[in-house]
XYZ file of C-alpha atoms in Angstrom:
756
model
C 60.642 58.225 91.628
C 58.622 59.835 94.524
C 58.909 56.527 96.448
C 62.707 56.671 96.013
C 62.902 60.199 97.273
C 60.729 59.420 100.318
C 62.935 56.505 101.095
C 66.048 58.723 100.640
C 64.711 61.235 103.025
C 63.851 58.531 105.581
C 67.432 57.171 105.395
C 68.832 60.680 105.797
C 66.699 61.166 108.941
C 67.841 57.797 110.234
C 71.527 58.564 109.661
C 71.083 61.912 111.446
C 69.486 60.270 114.401
C 72.302 57.683 114.527
C 74.854 60.522 114.477
C 73.029 62.389 117.342
C 72.969 59.125 119.292
C 76.754 59.276 119.190
C 76.732 62.693 121.006
C 75.286 62.460 124.500
C 73.436 65.623 125.776
C 74.543 65.783 129.342
C 72.357 66.989 132.159
C 72.647 66.633 135.940
C 71.001 63.087 135.911
C 73.311 61.423 133.324
C 76.501 63.330 133.848
C 77.973 61.019 136.485
C 77.302 57.948 134.340
C 78.961 59.564 131.301
C 82.097 60.675 133.042
C 82.469 57.446 135.160
C 82.292 55.240 132.076
C 85.640 53.444 131.347
C 84.709 52.160 127.849
C 86.473 55.153 126.211
C 89.590 56.727 127.473
C 88.885 60.196 125.987
C 85.638 62.134 126.489
C 85.420 65.397 124.493
C 82.671 67.794 125.792
C 81.231 70.836 123.995
C 79.708 73.695 125.962
C 77.335 75.582 123.626
C 74.325 78.048 123.650
C 72.718 76.334 120.631
C 69.547 74.228 121.030
C 70.814 71.651 118.526
C 74.032 69.802 118.032
C 76.337 71.721 115.723
C 77.305 69.985 112.395
C 81.044 70.288 113.272
C 80.580 68.228 116.439
C 78.617 65.613 114.562
C 81.418 65.258 112.034
C 83.955 64.858 114.786
C 81.767 62.292 116.509
C 81.720 60.342 113.169
C 85.411 60.505 112.721
C 86.502 59.666 116.301
C 83.400 57.801 117.503
C 85.264 54.495 117.856
C 87.974 55.923 120.242
C 86.161 58.728 121.913
C 82.742 59.418 123.600
C 81.314 62.831 122.716
C 79.208 64.883 125.132
C 77.353 68.146 124.852
C 76.340 70.546 127.728
C 73.857 73.339 127.034
C 74.279 76.795 128.701
C 71.038 76.059 130.779
C 72.914 73.388 132.825
C 74.400 75.846 135.364
C 75.543 73.100 137.747
C 77.694 71.342 135.216
C 79.104 74.688 133.954
C 80.058 75.588 137.509
C 81.648 72.207 137.969
C 84.079 72.772 135.054
C 84.352 76.561 135.803
C 82.992 77.604 132.364
C 81.400 81.084 132.027
C 78.487 81.610 129.749
C 80.426 84.546 128.107
C 83.204 82.144 126.998
C 80.872 79.855 124.974
C 81.308 77.894 122.796
C 84.141 76.006 124.607
C 85.588 72.547 124.187
C 87.330 70.394 126.813
C 88.718 66.855 126.866
C 88.128 64.684 130.033
C 90.508 61.738 130.626
C 91.242 59.393 133.593
C 94.449 59.884 135.453
C 96.284 57.119 137.190
C 94.671 57.577 140.601
C 91.120 57.120 139.348
C 90.296 60.808 139.056
C 89.540 63.057 136.132
C 91.950 65.304 134.201
C 90.392 68.256 132.220
C 92.273 69.554 129.148
C 90.796 72.692 127.605
C 90.990 73.381 123.864
C 92.300 76.763 122.877
C 92.010 77.394 119.091
C 89.743 78.144 116.200
C 86.553 76.147 115.431
C 88.195 74.193 112.660
C 87.737 70.488 111.950
C 91.438 69.752 111.413
C 92.657 71.651 114.460
C 90.190 69.967 116.793
C 91.035 66.630 115.177
C 94.748 67.173 115.911
C 93.930 68.158 119.423
C 91.864 65.045 120.017
C 94.635 62.821 118.550
C 97.330 64.384 120.661
C 95.166 64.263 123.749
C 94.238 60.606 123.119
C 97.877 59.669 122.624
C 97.450 58.271 119.119
C 98.701 59.225 115.661
C 97.099 58.866 112.273
C 98.712 58.844 108.727
C 96.425 61.732 107.723
C 97.896 64.030 110.374
C 101.402 62.973 109.510
C 100.820 63.878 105.899
C 99.207 67.165 106.894
C 102.180 68.200 109.024
C 104.525 67.405 106.113
C 102.248 69.448 103.865
C 102.347 72.420 106.307
C 106.162 72.166 106.366
C 106.174 72.165 102.605
C 103.990 75.299 102.581
C 106.243 77.097 105.003
C 109.308 76.332 102.918
C 107.565 77.542 99.822
C 106.659 80.767 101.582
C 110.252 81.319 102.633
C 111.365 80.626 99.047
C 108.839 83.280 97.799
C 110.099 85.789 100.300
C 113.676 85.262 99.297
C 112.716 85.557 95.621
C 110.991 88.922 96.371
C 114.113 90.119 98.153
C 116.239 89.044 95.282
C 113.958 91.065 92.920
C 114.254 94.193 95.206
C 118.079 93.774 95.411
C 118.278 93.524 91.599
C 116.090 96.627 91.138
C 118.156 98.548 93.608
C 121.335 97.489 91.728
C 119.927 98.684 88.420
C 118.998 102.091 89.949
C 122.384 102.533 91.552
C 124.127 101.661 88.313
C 122.024 104.203 86.288
C 122.448 106.887 88.964
C 126.113 106.311 89.236
C 126.514 106.530 85.370
C 124.551 109.675 85.007
C 125.631 111.702 88.140
C 125.042 115.329 88.565
C 125.337 118.063 85.955
C 127.692 120.956 86.606
C 131.025 122.056 85.223
C 132.406 119.622 82.651
C 135.420 118.526 84.714
C 133.466 118.125 87.943
C 130.820 116.104 86.244
C 133.439 113.788 84.710
C 135.233 113.236 88.007
C 131.942 112.550 89.882
C 130.806 110.197 87.275
C 134.100 108.262 87.341
C 133.855 108.005 91.196
C 130.312 106.963 91.118
C 131.056 104.429 88.337
C 133.790 102.797 90.493
C 131.412 102.705 93.414
C 128.746 101.118 91.269
C 131.047 98.457 90.040
C 131.992 97.572 93.530
C 128.317 97.376 94.399
C 127.761 95.313 91.357
C 130.444 92.898 92.346
C 129.053 92.591 95.830
C 125.493 92.116 94.452
C 126.770 89.478 92.043
C 128.477 87.603 94.884
C 125.267 87.966 96.876
C 123.166 86.636 93.908
C 125.542 83.699 93.394
C 125.445 82.766 97.125
C 121.621 82.976 97.082
C 121.508 80.958 93.935
C 123.596 78.230 95.571
C 121.312 78.304 98.573
C 118.298 78.031 96.336
C 119.875 75.229 94.293
C 120.541 73.228 97.474
C 116.948 73.865 98.624
C 115.591 72.843 95.212
C 117.574 69.663 95.301
C 116.240 68.950 98.792
C 112.657 69.667 97.601
C 113.128 67.371 94.664
C 114.332 64.612 96.894
C 111.277 65.147 99.174
C 109.108 65.212 96.039
C 110.511 61.812 94.898
C 109.926 60.392 98.365
C 106.317 61.559 98.475
C 105.805 60.188 94.894
C 107.025 56.869 95.975
C 104.614 56.954 98.935
C 101.713 57.931 96.662
C 102.589 55.131 94.229
C 102.523 52.636 96.960
C 99.190 53.817 98.213
C 97.708 53.746 94.768
C 98.996 50.250 94.133
C 97.423 49.120 97.371
C 93.956 50.532 96.618
C 93.728 49.236 93.099
C 91.574 50.554 90.200
C 89.434 53.528 91.204
C 86.728 53.663 88.453
C 85.264 50.556 86.714
C 83.671 50.760 83.302
C 80.470 48.736 83.590
C 78.810 46.589 80.879
C 76.359 43.783 80.793
C 79.098 41.298 81.767
C 80.488 42.889 84.904
C 77.581 45.011 86.159
C 76.069 42.350 88.408
C 79.458 41.419 89.751
C 80.286 44.965 90.611
C 76.943 45.559 92.411
C 77.294 42.315 94.361
C 80.757 43.129 95.647
C 81.107 43.740 99.381
C 84.609 45.187 99.509
C 83.307 48.702 100.060
C 79.972 49.420 101.681
C 78.839 51.889 98.926
C 78.760 51.641 95.170
C 78.324 54.805 93.174
C 77.353 54.424 89.457
C 77.333 57.291 86.946
C 75.237 56.915 83.742
C 76.644 59.354 81.144
C 76.819 60.051 77.422
C 80.575 60.813 77.400
C 83.038 58.300 75.995
C 85.697 58.934 78.676
C 85.470 58.979 82.389
C 84.597 62.563 83.483
C 87.431 64.271 85.423
C 84.954 65.176 88.283
C 84.068 61.502 88.694
C 87.693 60.546 88.639
C 88.563 63.100 91.374
C 85.604 61.924 93.388
C 86.773 58.340 93.064
C 90.247 59.357 94.297
C 88.698 61.198 97.239
C 86.212 58.453 98.330
C 87.892 55.226 97.214
C 88.331 53.927 100.734
C 84.519 53.815 101.371
C 82.967 53.793 97.899
C 83.370 51.800 94.717
C 82.792 53.904 91.553
C 81.461 52.721 88.212
C 80.557 54.347 84.861
C 77.904 53.211 82.441
C 77.986 54.798 78.978
C 74.919 55.436 76.832
C 75.913 52.752 74.321
C 75.323 49.997 76.928
C 71.597 49.802 76.203
C 71.086 46.478 78.006
C 72.295 47.861 81.250
C 70.240 51.109 80.885
C 67.155 48.970 80.251
C 67.851 46.888 83.400
C 67.836 50.114 85.407
C 64.771 51.392 83.564
C 66.715 54.434 82.099
C 66.932 55.960 78.589
C 69.423 58.258 76.911
C 67.182 61.213 77.582
C 67.548 60.718 81.448
C 71.324 60.995 81.340
C 73.450 62.043 83.129
C 72.196 60.123 86.168
C 73.878 59.143 89.493
C 72.795 56.208 91.725
C 74.217 55.162 95.094
C 73.664 51.381 96.022
C 73.990 50.195 99.600
C 74.720 46.477 100.292
C 74.483 43.713 97.624
C 72.453 43.852 94.466
C 70.709 46.631 92.759
C 67.716 46.907 94.999
C 66.648 50.212 96.499
C 69.201 52.515 94.830
C 69.589 56.135 96.215
C 69.336 58.618 93.339
C 71.476 61.787 93.735
C 69.591 64.880 92.517
C 71.773 67.659 94.017
C 74.555 69.828 92.575
C 77.056 67.919 90.377
C 80.121 69.334 92.165
C 82.989 67.729 93.864
C 82.272 69.182 97.331
C 78.528 68.408 97.191
C 79.102 64.839 96.048
C 81.820 64.254 98.632
C 79.555 65.558 101.470
C 76.770 63.406 100.206
C 78.923 60.231 100.227
C 80.320 60.983 103.635
C 76.833 61.417 105.052
C 75.831 58.092 103.382
C 78.667 56.024 104.926
C 79.774 55.563 108.470
C 83.369 56.608 108.832
C 85.777 59.613 108.673
C 87.746 61.321 106.086
C 90.270 59.551 103.910
C 93.923 60.180 102.933
C 93.174 60.889 99.277
C 92.354 64.621 99.877
C 95.860 64.990 101.404
C 97.379 63.450 98.265
C 95.821 66.061 96.097
C 97.150 68.835 98.341
C 100.624 67.217 98.138
C 100.407 67.023 94.323
C 99.467 70.752 94.198
C 102.360 71.598 96.467
C 104.789 69.670 94.226
C 103.533 71.498 91.178
C 104.061 74.804 92.939
C 107.663 73.831 93.804
C 108.318 73.011 90.173
C 106.836 76.337 89.104
C 108.876 78.268 91.605
C 112.017 76.443 90.429
C 111.489 77.423 86.824
C 110.582 80.958 87.899
C 113.814 81.321 89.781
C 115.928 80.079 86.848
C 114.087 82.493 84.499
C 114.758 85.376 86.911
C 118.424 84.508 87.083
C 118.735 84.513 83.256
C 116.871 87.792 83.024
C 118.979 89.394 85.677
C 122.180 88.511 83.754
C 120.741 89.972 80.581
C 119.524 93.054 82.345
C 123.022 93.663 83.860
C 124.602 93.542 80.428
C 121.987 95.829 78.953
C 122.335 98.291 81.859
C 126.071 98.562 81.366
C 125.708 99.287 77.621
C 122.964 101.841 78.236
C 124.850 103.548 80.948
C 127.805 104.135 78.623
C 125.634 105.396 75.847
C 123.569 107.650 78.143
C 126.666 109.180 79.629
C 127.811 110.320 76.246
C 124.437 111.597 75.163
C 123.920 113.303 78.528
C 127.082 115.298 78.182
C 126.183 116.462 74.735
C 122.651 117.399 75.687
C 123.794 119.302 78.813
C 126.155 121.429 76.819
C 123.413 122.216 74.240
C 120.781 122.958 76.794
C 122.968 125.342 78.884
C 123.869 127.213 75.663
C 120.280 127.506 74.606
C 119.178 128.466 78.105
C 121.634 131.430 78.204
C 120.519 132.665 74.760
C 116.810 132.438 75.860
C 117.463 134.403 79.029
C 119.248 137.076 77.022
C 116.430 137.409 74.537
C 113.807 137.516 77.319
C 115.666 140.339 79.145
C 115.964 142.381 75.913
C 112.217 142.041 75.300
C 111.365 143.003 78.839
C 113.530 146.154 78.644
C 111.889 147.159 75.349
C 108.372 146.541 76.602
C 109.064 148.517 79.795
C 110.292 151.533 77.857
C 107.347 151.443 75.446
C 104.847 151.212 78.369
C 106.375 154.209 80.183
C 106.434 156.353 77.022
C 102.697 155.627 76.256
C 101.635 156.271 79.863
C 103.517 159.662 79.832
C 101.707 160.579 76.662
C 98.368 159.557 78.157
C 99.102 161.762 81.281
C 99.971 164.738 79.171
C 96.795 164.417 77.137
C 94.593 164.089 80.212
C 96.310 167.255 81.787
C 95.704 169.180 78.566
C 92.006 168.152 78.552
C 91.516 169.092 82.202
C 93.106 172.526 81.491
C 90.716 173.131 78.562
C 87.690 172.117 80.580
C 88.596 174.411 83.535
C 89.022 177.347 81.101
C 85.701 176.815 79.380
C 83.995 176.443 82.792
C 85.533 179.720 84.039
C 84.497 181.606 80.827
C 80.831 180.333 81.285
C 80.736 181.329 84.935
C 82.091 184.804 84.079
C 79.461 185.345 81.252
C 76.669 184.372 83.603
C 77.792 186.759 86.320
C 77.983 189.687 83.935
C 74.532 188.864 82.502
C 73.100 188.715 86.115
C 74.596 192.140 86.919
C 73.023 193.612 83.794
C 69.693 192.159 84.630
C 69.862 193.554 88.207
C 70.541 197.048 86.761
C 67.535 196.779 84.388
C 65.319 195.621 87.321
C 66.345 198.477 89.499
C 65.686 201.071 86.728
C 62.184 199.697 86.246
C 61.204 199.755 89.917
C 59.256 203.103 89.671
C 56.962 201.979 86.927
C 53.281 201.262 87.508
C 52.289 198.138 89.432
C 50.784 196.602 86.244
C 53.920 197.039 84.319
C 55.926 195.867 87.225
C 53.959 192.686 87.462
C 54.216 192.151 83.744
C 57.927 192.636 83.826
C 58.201 190.278 86.843
C 56.348 187.625 84.960
C 58.601 188.012 81.856
C 61.680 188.014 83.954
C 60.597 185.042 85.968
C 60.205 183.016 82.748
C 63.695 184.113 81.610
C 65.118 183.157 84.994
C 63.564 179.799 84.824
C 65.179 179.258 81.428
C 68.506 180.493 82.926
C 68.054 178.028 85.825
C 67.563 175.164 83.383
C 70.718 176.309 81.483
C 72.656 176.345 84.793
C 71.371 172.915 85.723
C 72.283 171.642 82.297
C 75.862 173.082 82.718
C 76.123 171.563 86.188
C 75.123 168.128 84.841
C 77.650 168.509 81.959
C 80.362 169.501 84.561
C 79.554 166.511 86.619
C 79.769 164.302 83.499
C 83.166 165.829 82.611
C 84.307 165.300 86.194
C 83.254 161.638 85.986
C 85.041 161.263 82.696
C 88.111 162.679 84.261
C 87.878 160.167 87.104
C 87.507 157.380 84.487
C 90.706 158.774 82.903
C 92.468 158.463 86.234
C 91.197 154.967 86.661
C 92.353 154.037 83.236
C 95.898 155.371 84.053
C 95.789 153.403 87.429
C 94.823 150.254 85.408
C 97.632 150.815 82.933
C 100.181 151.236 85.795
C 98.853 148.223 87.592
C 99.071 146.133 84.429
C 102.650 147.197 83.885
C 103.433 146.315 87.508
C 101.765 142.962 87.217
C 103.582 142.232 83.949
C 106.871 143.022 85.580
C 106.052 140.792 88.626
C 104.938 137.960 86.288
C 108.110 138.192 84.347
C 110.170 137.999 87.448
C 108.213 134.983 88.624
C 108.604 133.253 85.272
C 112.363 133.921 85.439
C 112.473 132.359 88.844
C 110.438 129.421 87.690
C 112.799 128.952 84.707
C 115.711 128.939 86.959
C 114.003 126.397 89.322
C 113.197 124.191 86.422
C 116.864 124.328 85.316
C 117.957 123.273 88.804
C 115.518 120.435 88.821
C 116.684 119.423 85.386
C 120.316 119.324 86.659
C 119.308 117.098 89.575
C 117.359 114.731 87.418
C 118.996 111.783 85.637
C 116.496 110.685 83.026
C 117.357 111.796 79.476
C 113.648 112.181 78.701
C 113.543 115.100 81.142
C 116.141 116.904 79.115
C 113.731 117.037 76.221
C 110.888 118.176 78.478
C 113.071 120.892 79.875
C 113.840 122.101 76.380
C 110.122 122.217 75.619
C 109.625 124.035 78.881
C 112.030 126.707 77.770
C 110.216 127.100 74.376
C 106.949 127.468 76.226
C 108.335 130.147 78.378
C 109.503 132.130 75.365
C 106.021 131.682 73.897
C 104.502 132.907 77.217
C 106.717 136.031 77.127
C 105.629 136.834 73.492
C 102.016 136.502 74.680
C 102.630 138.814 77.616
C 104.091 141.303 75.231
C 101.037 141.253 73.014
C 98.717 141.574 76.018
C 100.569 144.743 77.170
C 100.401 146.374 73.689
C 96.679 145.599 73.410
C 96.065 147.232 76.895
C 97.850 150.457 75.801
C 95.876 150.535 72.555
C 92.629 150.052 74.503
C 93.555 152.897 76.851
C 94.372 155.215 73.882
C 91.030 154.479 72.223
C 89.206 155.321 75.493
C 91.087 158.658 75.675
C 90.104 159.528 72.110
C 86.438 158.646 72.767
C 86.480 160.768 75.936
C 87.973 163.795 74.045
C 85.327 163.595 71.295
C 82.511 163.514 73.933
C 83.883 166.514 75.684
C 84.152 168.500 72.328
C 80.525 167.610 71.516
C 79.291 169.229 74.815
C 77.546 172.631 74.503
C 78.740 174.492 77.666
C 76.785 177.668 76.670
C 73.406 175.822 76.362
C 70.743 177.322 74.079
C 71.933 180.640 72.877
C 68.498 181.832 72.244
C 67.904 181.789 75.974
C 70.515 184.592 76.468
C 68.956 186.815 73.753
C 65.932 187.547 75.986
C 63.277 190.182 75.098
C 63.358 193.502 76.906
C 60.912 194.033 79.740
C 59.172 196.820 77.817
C 58.013 194.448 75.148
C 54.299 193.773 75.539
C 53.649 191.968 72.348
C 52.450 188.828 74.145
C 49.557 190.799 75.755
C 48.391 192.713 72.710
C 44.632 192.347 72.462
C 44.278 190.583 75.652
C 44.612 190.981 79.434
C 47.603 189.860 81.405
C 46.480 187.117 83.761
C 46.309 187.962 87.363
C 48.343 186.007 89.886
C 47.502 185.280 93.415
C 50.490 185.624 95.635
C 51.404 182.753 97.940
C 51.882 182.995 101.606
C 55.675 183.267 101.372
C 55.449 185.854 98.656
C 52.938 188.080 100.636
C 55.270 188.007 103.694
C 58.250 189.130 101.526
C 56.088 191.972 100.108
C 55.278 193.239 103.581
C 58.871 193.251 104.583
C 60.007 195.151 101.501
C 57.475 197.899 101.699
C 54.648 196.157 99.840
C 56.364 195.812 96.448
C 55.611 192.345 95.087
C 57.885 192.674 92.030
C 60.901 193.712 94.080
C 60.697 190.725 96.391
C 60.301 188.236 93.516
C 63.147 189.813 91.622
C 65.415 189.745 94.592
C 64.595 186.028 95.292
C 65.310 185.122 91.708
C 68.665 186.909 91.920
C 69.596 185.062 95.119
C 68.786 181.792 93.533
C 70.990 182.554 90.526
C 73.752 183.570 92.907
C 73.399 180.326 94.856
C 73.682 178.437 91.535
C 76.777 180.340 90.649
C 78.160 179.465 94.175
C 77.353 175.787 93.575
C 79.256 175.882 90.350
C 82.267 177.465 92.173
C 82.030 174.649 94.813
C 82.058 172.154 92.020
C 85.130 173.886 90.599
C 86.844 173.688 94.007
C 85.968 170.084 94.285
C 87.358 169.545 90.758
C 90.650 171.080 91.853
C 90.729 168.802 94.805
C 90.089 165.947 92.421
C 92.926 167.171 90.215
C 95.245 167.078 93.233
C 94.221 163.571 94.156
C 94.772 162.632 90.486
C 98.314 164.046 90.775
C 98.946 161.982 93.766
C 97.590 158.916 91.977
C 99.958 159.664 89.214
C 102.819 159.703 91.675
C 101.594 156.361 92.999
C 101.389 155.110 89.488
C 104.997 156.030 88.830
C 106.032 154.085 91.885
C 104.200 151.015 90.576
C 105.984 151.438 87.238
C 109.349 151.363 88.780
C 108.389 148.207 90.691
C 109.340 149.828 94.109
C 105.917 149.591 95.866
C 106.244 147.884 99.131
C 103.686 145.394 100.611
C 101.919 147.999 102.818
C 101.413 150.462 99.952
C 100.127 147.594 97.712
C 97.597 146.557 100.416
C 96.372 150.138 100.685
C 96.069 150.386 96.981
C 94.051 147.129 96.930
C 91.639 148.459 99.636
C 91.184 151.685 97.726
C 90.608 149.881 94.451
C 87.857 147.848 96.179
C 85.680 150.987 96.032
C 86.366 151.649 92.368
C 83.846 150.872 89.723
C 83.966 148.009 87.140
C 82.760 148.461 83.565
C 80.728 145.421 82.425
C 79.474 145.277 78.835
C 75.713 145.251 78.644
C 75.160 146.567 82.228
C 74.033 150.161 83.019
C 74.480 149.752 86.746
C 77.756 150.847 88.373
C 79.298 148.301 90.663
C 82.519 148.369 92.706
C 85.297 145.832 92.533
C 84.884 144.725 96.147
C 81.131 144.160 95.736
C 81.454 142.243 92.611
C 84.309 140.040 94.258
C 81.898 139.244 97.096
C 78.797 138.523 95.002
C 80.196 136.407 92.136
C 80.198 132.601 92.215
C 82.563 130.222 90.523
C 81.345 127.927 87.724
C 82.684 124.605 86.258
C 84.323 126.591 83.290
C 87.614 128.059 83.894
C 87.776 131.957 84.183
C 83.996 132.115 84.051
C 81.821 133.370 86.942
C 78.098 133.690 87.654
C 76.636 137.016 88.858
C 72.909 137.948 88.859
C 71.878 135.515 86.113
C 74.832 136.633 84.020
C 77.932 134.767 83.144
C 81.146 136.858 83.331
C 84.576 136.023 82.092
C 87.777 137.301 83.756
C 90.508 137.466 81.105
C 93.378 137.998 83.634
C 94.054 135.358 86.252
C 90.724 133.500 86.661
C 90.050 134.731 90.164
C 87.995 137.845 91.110
C 90.222 139.469 93.660
C 90.968 143.186 93.456
C 94.773 143.127 93.208
C 94.279 145.536 90.304
C 91.306 146.689 88.213
C 90.100 144.374 85.429
C 87.879 144.619 82.394
C 85.074 142.161 82.568
C 82.732 141.297 79.780
C 79.539 139.219 79.598
C 80.004 135.796 77.855
C 78.330 135.945 74.442
C-alpha cells in the first residue's frame, strides 16, 4: 500500500508538471517567439501577481490546449505590461491575442468574472468555434430565464388575488353609521366589488391562457430535449458494468476509454453516487462494480470483505499498477480526481443533469399553477358566502354595540356625578372640623398666656415688697425665686414646643386637604380622559371591518366600566383615610397638657425657710455680668437678678405672641389654600396655576412608613431610581412603591410606603 501511494503521488506531480508545460510563463526573452508562433490561432494571456499558475488557468489550458496556446505574464515583467498597456492595479487581467489578415496582432481584452464557464465562452467566441456544451448551456439559461418570468407572473397573480379578496371583504362590510347610509354605501361598494371581480376574473383567465400556451411550449421543448438526451444515451451505451470472474479481464483490457474505475462494494445494487459519477465521466472513464459475493475477483485483487468499500483507477490495459482512491467519497471530489487523472476537458453529461432538473422544475411550476387556480376559484366562492353572512351579522352587532355604549355612558355619568357630590361634602366637613380645632387651640393658647402674665405681675409685686429686707433674706429669696423661675421657663418651653407641634399638625391638616382636593381633581381629569378614550375606541371600531374587533370593543367597554368602579373605590378609601387622620390629630391635641405641671404654679412663699432649717444657706459668688448689674442698680444683687428673670419671662411671653401671630398668618395661608382647593374641585384651574401648585408642592413633605426623617416631594423625586418592577422605586437602600401612576413626579402629593 505505501508503494502504491508513492506511485500515486509521483503520477500527480507528473500530471501537474504536464499541465504547467501547457502554460508558458512569458518573459522578455521568449515573448516574441510565443506571439510570433502560427501553430495556434488564439493565444490567451493571463496577467497576475501570483508566483504560481492559478488552478483556473490550468483547467482552461486542459480544456482548450488543443486549439489555444496559453501564456502567463507576472507583474514583475514591466516591459510586457507596458506593451499591452496593463496597469498593476488592474490585475488579474485576461487578454486574447490573434493574428489579423495583415500579419499583425489583434488584442481582445476579457471583461467579466473569474468563472470557468464565462472564460470558456469568451475563448470559444474569440476563436470562432462553437461547442455542443455551450449550446446546451445557452438553452439552459434561456430555460432558467423563462422559469424566472413564470415565477414572477405567479407572484403577481397571488398578489392580485389577495387584493381582490381584500376589496371584496372591504366592500361587503363598509363603514358603520346610520342604518340607511350604511346600507347604501354597502350596496355601492358591493357593485364596485363585483365589477372589480369581473375584471380580475377576466385578467386571471387571460393570464391562465398565457400560462397554458407557455406550458405547452415548455412541454414541447421538454420533449425535444428528451429526444436529444435519449439519442446521446443510446450513442454512449451502458454506463456501469457489473464485473464478475468472466468479464473482469475483458473489461480491464478494453481501450475504448483511457481510464477504468472499479468500485468494490457490499451493496447488491449500483450505488446512486457511482451511477451519477458514471453519467458525469462516461466520455473518458469506464465504470465497473464488483460485489462482495464475487470472491474470486476479490482474491485476484488481494482484497477481503473487511476492506470494502474500495475504489481503484486503472490506466491502460490490464490490472497492473492500479491507483487507489482514498479521498472523500463525494461526487465533486471523485469528479475532480478523474478529471485530474485524464487529459481532456469537461463533458456534456453535467449539462444533461441541469436540463433534467430544469424540466422537473417546469413540471412542478405547472402543477403549482393549476393548484393555485383551483384554490382561487374556491376562495372566491367562499369569500362571497362569507361576505353575505358577515354583512348580516355586522348590522346586528353594530345596533347592539351602539345601544350598550349609550347605556354605559349614561351609567358612568351618573356615577361620576354621585362621586363628585360625596367628595365635596366630605371635604367641606373636614374643613369645618379643622376650623373648629384651630379655634379651640387659639383659645387655649390665649388663656395660658393670660394666666402666665397675671402670675408674673403678682410675683413682681411680691419681689418689690421684699426689697427692704436684710441682704441674707434677699439672697435666700432670690435663690428660691430663681429656682421657681427656672421651673416656669421649662414650663414655657414645653408650652412653646407643644404649640409648635400643634402648628405642625395644623399644617399636616392643610396638606391632607390639599391632597384630597388634588385627588378629586385627578379623578375628574382621569374620567374625562377615559371618556375621550372610549369615544376614540368607538370611532376606531366604526372604521374597522373585522367582526372580531367588535367583540374586543365590547370587552373594552366592560373594562372601562370596571375601571370606573375601581376609581370610585379609590376615592372613597382616600376620604376614609383623611377622616382617620383628622380623628387621630384631634385625639393628640386633646391629650396635650397646655398648663404643664400644676405643682410648678403652687410655689412656696419667699418667707418660707424650711429648706435651710438646721443648716446654712450656701454662699454664691456673683459672676462678672451680675456684679456689673449690681453696680448699676445701686449695689443690690437681688434686685438685678430679679429684674433679669422678669425680663426673660417677658421675652418668653413675647415669643409666644410672635408664634401666635405666625399662626394667624398660617391660618390665612390655609384659607387661601382652601380657596385654591375649591378651584381644583370645580376643575377650573388653568395650566399656569397648576404649574405654580406643582412647584409649591415640591417643597411639601412626604410621609413614608418606617422613616423618621422628613423629606420633600421634589427631593424624593430627584433621588429615587426606577427598578425592574412596575411602580417600585429604590431610595437609600429602601424599596418604595407608588400606588398612583407609577412615576414619582409631584403633580400632586402621594402616600408612599416601604415594600414589605
